[in-house]
Tab-separated table of N, CA and C in Angstrom:
chain	number	residue	atom	x	y	z
A	291	MET	N	0.839	-1.182	-0.017
A	291	MET	CA	0.014	0.004	0.010
A	291	MET	C	0.883	1.243	-0.017
A	292	ALA	N	0.537	2.164	-0.836
A	292	ALA	CA	1.303	3.427	-0.868
A	292	ALA	C	0.998	4.231	0.420
A	293	ARG	N	2.009	4.948	0.864
A	293	ARG	CA	1.784	5.766	2.049
A	293	ARG	C	0.894	6.939	1.741
A	294	PRO	N	0.077	7.337	2.709
A	294	PRO	CA	-0.787	8.501	2.464
A	294	PRO	C	0.020	9.785	2.502
A	295	ARG	N	-0.560	10.806	1.992
A	295	ARG	CA	0.118	12.154	2.043
A	295	ARG	C	0.271	12.592	3.460
A	296	ARG	N	1.301	13.347	3.738
A	296	ARG	CA	1.489	13.873	5.092
A	296	ARG	C	0.612	15.049	5.384
A	297	ILE	N	0.138	15.714	4.342
A	297	ILE	CA	-0.809	16.810	4.461
A	297	ILE	C	-1.958	16.588	3.504
A	298	ILE	N	-3.166	16.626	4.024
A	298	ILE	CA	-4.403	16.419	3.182
A	298	ILE	C	-5.309	17.592	3.385
A	299	ASP	N	-5.497	18.412	2.381
A	299	ASP	CA	-6.398	19.559	2.451
A	299	ASP	C	-7.817	19.093	2.278
A	300	CYS	N	-8.655	19.343	3.229
A	300	CYS	CA	-10.076	18.907	3.253
A	300	CYS	C	-11.020	20.058	3.114
A	301	GLY	N	-10.544	21.238	2.654
A	301	GLY	CA	-11.428	22.383	2.516
A	301	GLY	C	-11.457	23.215	3.789
A	302	ASP	N	-12.417	22.892	4.677
A	302	ASP	CA	-12.583	23.648	5.936
A	302	ASP	C	-11.514	23.332	6.964
A	303	PHE	N	-10.798	22.250	6.782
A	303	PHE	CA	-9.785	21.816	7.724
A	303	PHE	C	-8.676	21.060	6.950
A	304	THR	N	-7.609	20.791	7.649
A	304	THR	CA	-6.501	20.050	7.037
A	304	THR	C	-6.117	18.912	7.941
A	305	LEU	N	-5.774	17.777	7.363
A	305	LEU	CA	-5.155	16.679	8.107
A	305	LEU	C	-3.660	16.768	7.832
A	306	ARG	N	-2.874	16.709	8.893
A	306	ARG	CA	-1.450	16.729	8.700
A	306	ARG	C	-0.789	15.870	9.751
A	307	CYS	N	0.289	15.236	9.400
A	307	CYS	CA	0.959	14.360	10.382
A	307	CYS	C	1.453	15.200	11.543
A	308	TRP	N	1.441	14.580	12.719
A	308	TRP	CA	1.951	15.255	13.916
A	308	TRP	C	3.472	15.386	13.803
A	309	ARG	N	3.953	16.518	14.330
A	309	ARG	CA	5.396	16.801	14.385
A	309	ARG	C	5.782	16.888	15.888
A	310	ALA	N	6.523	15.867	16.322
A	310	ALA	CA	6.770	15.705	17.777
A	310	ALA	C	7.252	16.951	18.490
A	311	GLN	N	8.245	17.629	17.961
A	311	GLN	CA	8.784	18.794	18.656
A	311	GLN	C	7.873	20.012	18.478
A	312	GLU	N	7.523	20.336	17.255
A	312	GLU	CA	6.747	21.555	16.971
A	312	GLU	C	5.342	21.541	17.496
A	313	ASP	N	4.744	20.353	17.600
A	313	ASP	CA	3.330	20.294	17.971
A	313	ASP	C	3.104	19.981	19.443
A	314	PHE	N	4.130	19.899	20.250
A	314	PHE	CA	3.954	19.482	21.648
A	314	PHE	C	2.961	20.377	22.362
A	315	ALA	N	3.175	21.678	22.372
A	315	ALA	CA	2.317	22.561	23.141
A	315	ALA	C	0.861	22.488	22.739
A	316	ALA	N	0.646	22.465	21.420
A	316	ALA	CA	-0.729	22.406	20.894
A	316	ALA	C	-1.379	21.070	21.227
A	317	ALA	N	-0.653	19.951	21.121
A	317	ALA	CA	-1.198	18.633	21.423
A	317	ALA	C	-1.509	18.525	22.896
A	318	PHE	N	-0.609	19.008	23.739
A	318	PHE	CA	-0.805	18.929	25.204
A	318	PHE	C	-2.063	19.728	25.591
A	319	THR	N	-2.199	20.931	25.049
A	319	THR	CA	-3.351	21.765	25.350
A	319	THR	C	-4.645	21.121	24.809
A	320	LEU	N	-4.614	20.601	23.638
A	320	LEU	CA	-5.791	19.968	23.024
A	320	LEU	C	-6.283	18.794	23.912
A	321	ILE	N	-5.331	17.955	24.370
A	321	ILE	CA	-5.743	16.849	25.248
A	321	ILE	C	-6.202	17.380	26.586
A	322	GLU	N	-5.489	18.341	27.138
A	322	GLU	CA	-5.873	18.917	28.435
A	322	GLU	C	-7.285	19.468	28.401
A	323	GLU	N	-7.620	20.193	27.360
A	323	GLU	CA	-8.973	20.772	27.260
A	323	GLU	C	-10.077	19.787	26.977
A	324	SER	N	-9.678	18.566	26.560
A	324	SER	CA	-10.655	17.536	26.209
A	324	SER	C	-10.741	16.365	27.173
A	325	LEU	N	-10.078	16.479	28.320
A	325	LEU	CA	-10.032	15.361	29.271
A	325	LEU	C	-11.397	14.838	29.658
A	326	GLU	N	-12.275	15.667	30.051
A	326	GLU	CA	-13.602	15.223	30.503
A	326	GLU	C	-14.377	14.519	29.387
A	327	HIS	N	-14.231	15.045	28.198
A	327	HIS	CA	-14.899	14.449	27.031
A	327	HIS	C	-14.281	13.061	26.709
A	328	LEU	N	-12.994	12.936	26.809
A	328	LEU	CA	-12.305	11.694	26.512
A	328	LEU	C	-12.384	10.638	27.574
A	329	ARG	N	-12.513	11.026	28.798
A	329	ARG	CA	-12.423	10.108	29.945
A	329	ARG	C	-13.324	8.888	29.811
A	330	PRO	N	-14.549	8.956	29.386
A	330	PRO	CA	-15.405	7.747	29.308
A	330	PRO	C	-14.941	6.725	28.289
A	331	TRP	N	-14.175	7.179	27.293
A	331	TRP	CA	-13.833	6.271	26.162
A	331	TRP	C	-12.339	5.972	26.100
A	332	GLU	N	-11.530	6.775	26.672
A	332	GLU	CA	-10.064	6.604	26.523
A	332	GLU	C	-9.401	6.477	27.882
A	333	PRO	N	-9.137	5.239	28.333
A	333	PRO	CA	-8.555	5.048	29.663
A	333	PRO	C	-7.181	5.680	29.863
A	334	TRP	N	-6.466	5.965	28.769
A	334	TRP	CA	-5.124	6.562	28.914
A	334	TRP	C	-5.157	7.955	29.453
A	335	VAL	N	-6.301	8.624	29.462
A	335	VAL	CA	-6.331	10.012	29.960
A	335	VAL	C	-6.044	10.087	31.457
A	336	ALA	N	-6.217	8.974	32.201
A	336	ALA	CA	-5.915	9.003	33.637
A	336	ALA	C	-4.433	9.297	33.850
A	337	GLY	N	-3.571	8.934	32.894
A	337	GLY	CA	-2.152	9.177	33.050
A	337	GLY	C	-1.643	10.337	32.193
A	338	HIS	N	-2.582	11.214	31.797
A	338	HIS	CA	-2.201	12.364	30.937
A	338	HIS	C	-1.186	13.247	31.668
A	339	SER	N	-0.091	13.551	30.970
A	339	SER	CA	0.946	14.432	31.510
A	339	SER	C	1.742	15.000	30.341
A	340	GLU	N	2.631	15.907	30.628
A	340	GLU	CA	3.518	16.399	29.579
A	340	GLU	C	4.385	15.289	29.026
A	341	GLU	N	4.858	14.413	29.923
A	341	GLU	CA	5.670	13.271	29.478
A	341	GLU	C	4.864	12.328	28.596
A	342	SER	N	3.633	12.044	28.926
A	342	SER	CA	2.822	11.139	28.078
A	342	SER	C	2.520	11.741	26.741
A	343	THR	N	2.365	13.052	26.717
A	343	THR	CA	2.097	13.737	25.414
A	343	THR	C	3.350	13.667	24.538
A	344	ARG	N	4.506	13.899	25.149
A	344	ARG	CA	5.749	13.801	24.395
A	344	ARG	C	5.916	12.373	23.847
A	345	ALA	N	5.609	11.361	24.654
A	345	ALA	CA	5.720	9.981	24.202
A	345	ALA	C	4.711	9.663	23.108
A	346	LEU	N	3.513	10.212	23.222
A	346	LEU	CA	2.508	10.006	22.171
A	346	LEU	C	3.018	10.568	20.849
A	347	LEU	N	3.522	11.761	20.856
A	347	LEU	CA	4.003	12.383	19.618
A	347	LEU	C	5.218	11.655	19.036
A	348	ALA	N	6.108	11.209	19.883
A	348	ALA	CA	7.273	10.437	19.391
A	348	ALA	C	6.781	9.121	18.796
A	349	ASN	N	5.777	8.510	19.425
A	349	ASN	CA	5.193	7.271	18.903
A	349	ASN	C	4.517	7.521	17.566
A	350	CYS	N	3.854	8.649	17.428
A	350	CYS	CA	3.225	8.992	16.156
A	350	CYS	C	4.279	9.000	15.047
A	351	GLU	N	5.387	9.611	15.295
A	351	GLU	CA	6.467	9.676	14.269
A	351	GLU	C	7.052	8.302	13.980
A	352	SER	N	7.286	7.477	14.980
A	352	SER	CA	7.892	6.180	14.730
A	352	SER	C	6.887	5.234	14.005
A	353	LYS	N	5.628	5.282	14.422
A	353	LYS	CA	4.645	4.435	13.740
A	353	LYS	C	4.408	4.873	12.284
A	354	TRP	N	4.463	6.193	12.042
A	354	TRP	CA	4.361	6.660	10.666
A	354	TRP	C	5.498	6.065	9.810
A	355	ALA	N	6.712	6.139	10.394
A	355	ALA	CA	7.868	5.636	9.664
A	355	ALA	C	7.769	4.158	9.285
A	356	THR	N	7.155	3.361	10.150
A	356	THR	CA	6.977	1.929	9.857
A	356	THR	C	5.754	1.664	9.015
A	357	GLY	N	4.809	2.617	8.846
A	357	GLY	CA	3.620	2.395	8.104
A	357	GLY	C	2.534	1.700	8.924
A	358	GLU	N	2.781	1.478	10.208
A	358	GLU	CA	1.795	0.798	11.032
A	358	GLU	C	0.590	1.680	11.332
A	359	VAL	N	0.862	2.928	11.698
A	359	VAL	CA	-0.212	3.850	12.038
A	359	VAL	C	0.134	5.236	11.450
A	360	TYR	N	-0.855	5.874	10.854
A	360	TYR	CA	-0.696	7.234	10.351
A	360	TYR	C	-1.599	8.092	11.207
A	361	ASN	N	-0.958	8.849	12.124
A	361	ASN	CA	-1.675	9.763	13.034
A	361	ASN	C	-1.683	11.146	12.408
A	362	TYR	N	-2.833	11.757	12.427
A	362	TYR	CA	-2.995	13.095	11.863
A	362	TYR	C	-3.529	14.058	12.930
A	363	ALA	N	-3.036	15.285	12.849
A	363	ALA	CA	-3.662	16.398	13.534
A	363	ALA	C	-4.752	16.895	12.604
A	364	ILE	N	-5.940	17.149	13.151
A	364	ILE	CA	-6.972	17.827	12.408
A	364	ILE	C	-6.819	19.302	12.734
A	365	ALA	N	-6.439	20.087	11.708
A	365	ALA	CA	-6.096	21.496	11.972
A	365	ALA	C	-7.049	22.417	11.206
A	366	LYS	N	-7.459	23.465	11.873
A	366	LYS	CA	-8.298	24.515	11.282
A	366	LYS	C	-7.517	25.830	11.459
A	367	ASP	N	-7.340	26.559	10.349
A	367	ASP	CA	-6.569	27.781	10.391
A	367	ASP	C	-5.184	27.577	11.024
A	368	GLY	N	-4.604	26.415	10.763
A	368	GLY	CA	-3.257	26.101	11.249
A	368	GLY	C	-3.190	25.509	12.639
A	369	ALA	N	-4.229	25.591	13.434
A	369	ALA	CA	-4.210	25.134	14.809
A	369	ALA	C	-4.872	23.763	14.958
A	370	PRO	N	-4.256	22.836	15.611
A	370	PRO	CA	-4.886	21.497	15.847
A	370	PRO	C	-6.145	21.613	16.632
A	371	ILE	N	-7.216	20.946	16.187
A	371	ILE	CA	-8.498	20.935	16.889
A	371	ILE	C	-8.946	19.477	17.197
A	372	GLY	N	-8.145	18.536	16.764
A	372	GLY	CA	-8.491	17.136	16.994
A	372	GLY	C	-7.442	16.217	16.449
A	373	MET	N	-7.669	14.927	16.556
A	373	MET	CA	-6.754	13.916	16.084
A	373	MET	C	-7.544	12.794	15.406
A	374	CYS	N	-6.897	12.144	14.440
A	374	CYS	CA	-7.432	10.944	13.863
A	374	CYS	C	-6.291	10.102	13.402
A	375	GLN	N	-6.596	8.850	13.018
A	375	GLN	CA	-5.519	7.969	12.548
A	375	GLN	C	-6.068	6.875	11.657
A	376	SER	N	-5.172	6.383	10.848
A	376	SER	CA	-5.452	5.215	10.005
A	376	SER	C	-4.454	4.137	10.485
A	377	TYR	N	-4.911	2.951	10.777
A	377	TYR	CA	-4.065	1.926	11.304
A	377	TYR	C	-4.349	0.578	10.653
A	378	ARG	N	-3.385	-0.316	10.736
A	378	ARG	CA	-3.516	-1.621	10.135
A	378	ARG	C	-4.730	-2.393	10.756
A	379	ALA	N	-5.421	-3.042	9.880
A	379	ALA	CA	-6.531	-3.894	10.291
A	379	ALA	C	-6.184	-5.342	9.866
A	380	PRO	N	-7.078	-6.225	10.135
A	380	PRO	CA	-6.833	-7.650	9.706
A	380	PRO	C	-6.541	-7.725	8.191
A	381	GLU	N	-5.709	-8.664	7.859
A	381	GLU	CA	-5.381	-8.915	6.435
A	381	GLU	C	-6.594	-9.392	5.764
A	382	PRO	N	-6.716	-9.268	4.447
A	382	PRO	CA	-5.639	-8.794	3.555
A	382	PRO	C	-5.653	-7.273	3.443
A	383	ARG	N	-4.560	-6.705	3.844
A	383	ARG	CA	-4.264	-5.288	3.643
A	383	ARG	C	-5.409	-4.318	4.057
A	384	GLY	N	-6.044	-4.648	5.123
A	384	GLY	CA	-7.090	-3.768	5.617
A	384	GLY	C	-6.515	-2.589	6.400
A	385	ARG	N	-7.281	-1.522	6.452
A	385	ARG	CA	-6.964	-0.323	7.269
A	385	ARG	C	-8.207	0.076	7.975
A	386	CYS	N	-8.076	0.645	9.116
A	386	CYS	CA	-9.222	1.177	9.892
A	386	CYS	C	-8.945	2.659	10.146
A	387	LEU	N	-10.010	3.387	10.406
A	387	LEU	CA	-9.896	4.783	10.766
A	387	LEU	C	-10.403	4.951	12.171
A	388	GLY	N	-9.739	5.868	12.888
A	388	GLY	CA	-10.167	6.102	14.278
A	388	GLY	C	-9.902	7.498	14.674
């Protein structure tokens, strides 16, 4: 499977791969502001910290490099407003979105 584009213009918003160093503050704030919304569905928020956000972004870069997971920032006017990803699903060559 060909790798997806690192930046996808969707009109009102853009999908772009996370950049570990440059996006730390925006990603940390985005998660911080969404904790109560995420808590019922995402057990990892209980351990949310600056360190876990740095680890998440580093993991985004390494998984992108292997093709295992493509994590995107959903950005509007240049600022991240959410996250999504495409990841490997059961064979043959399946992908899921989340």
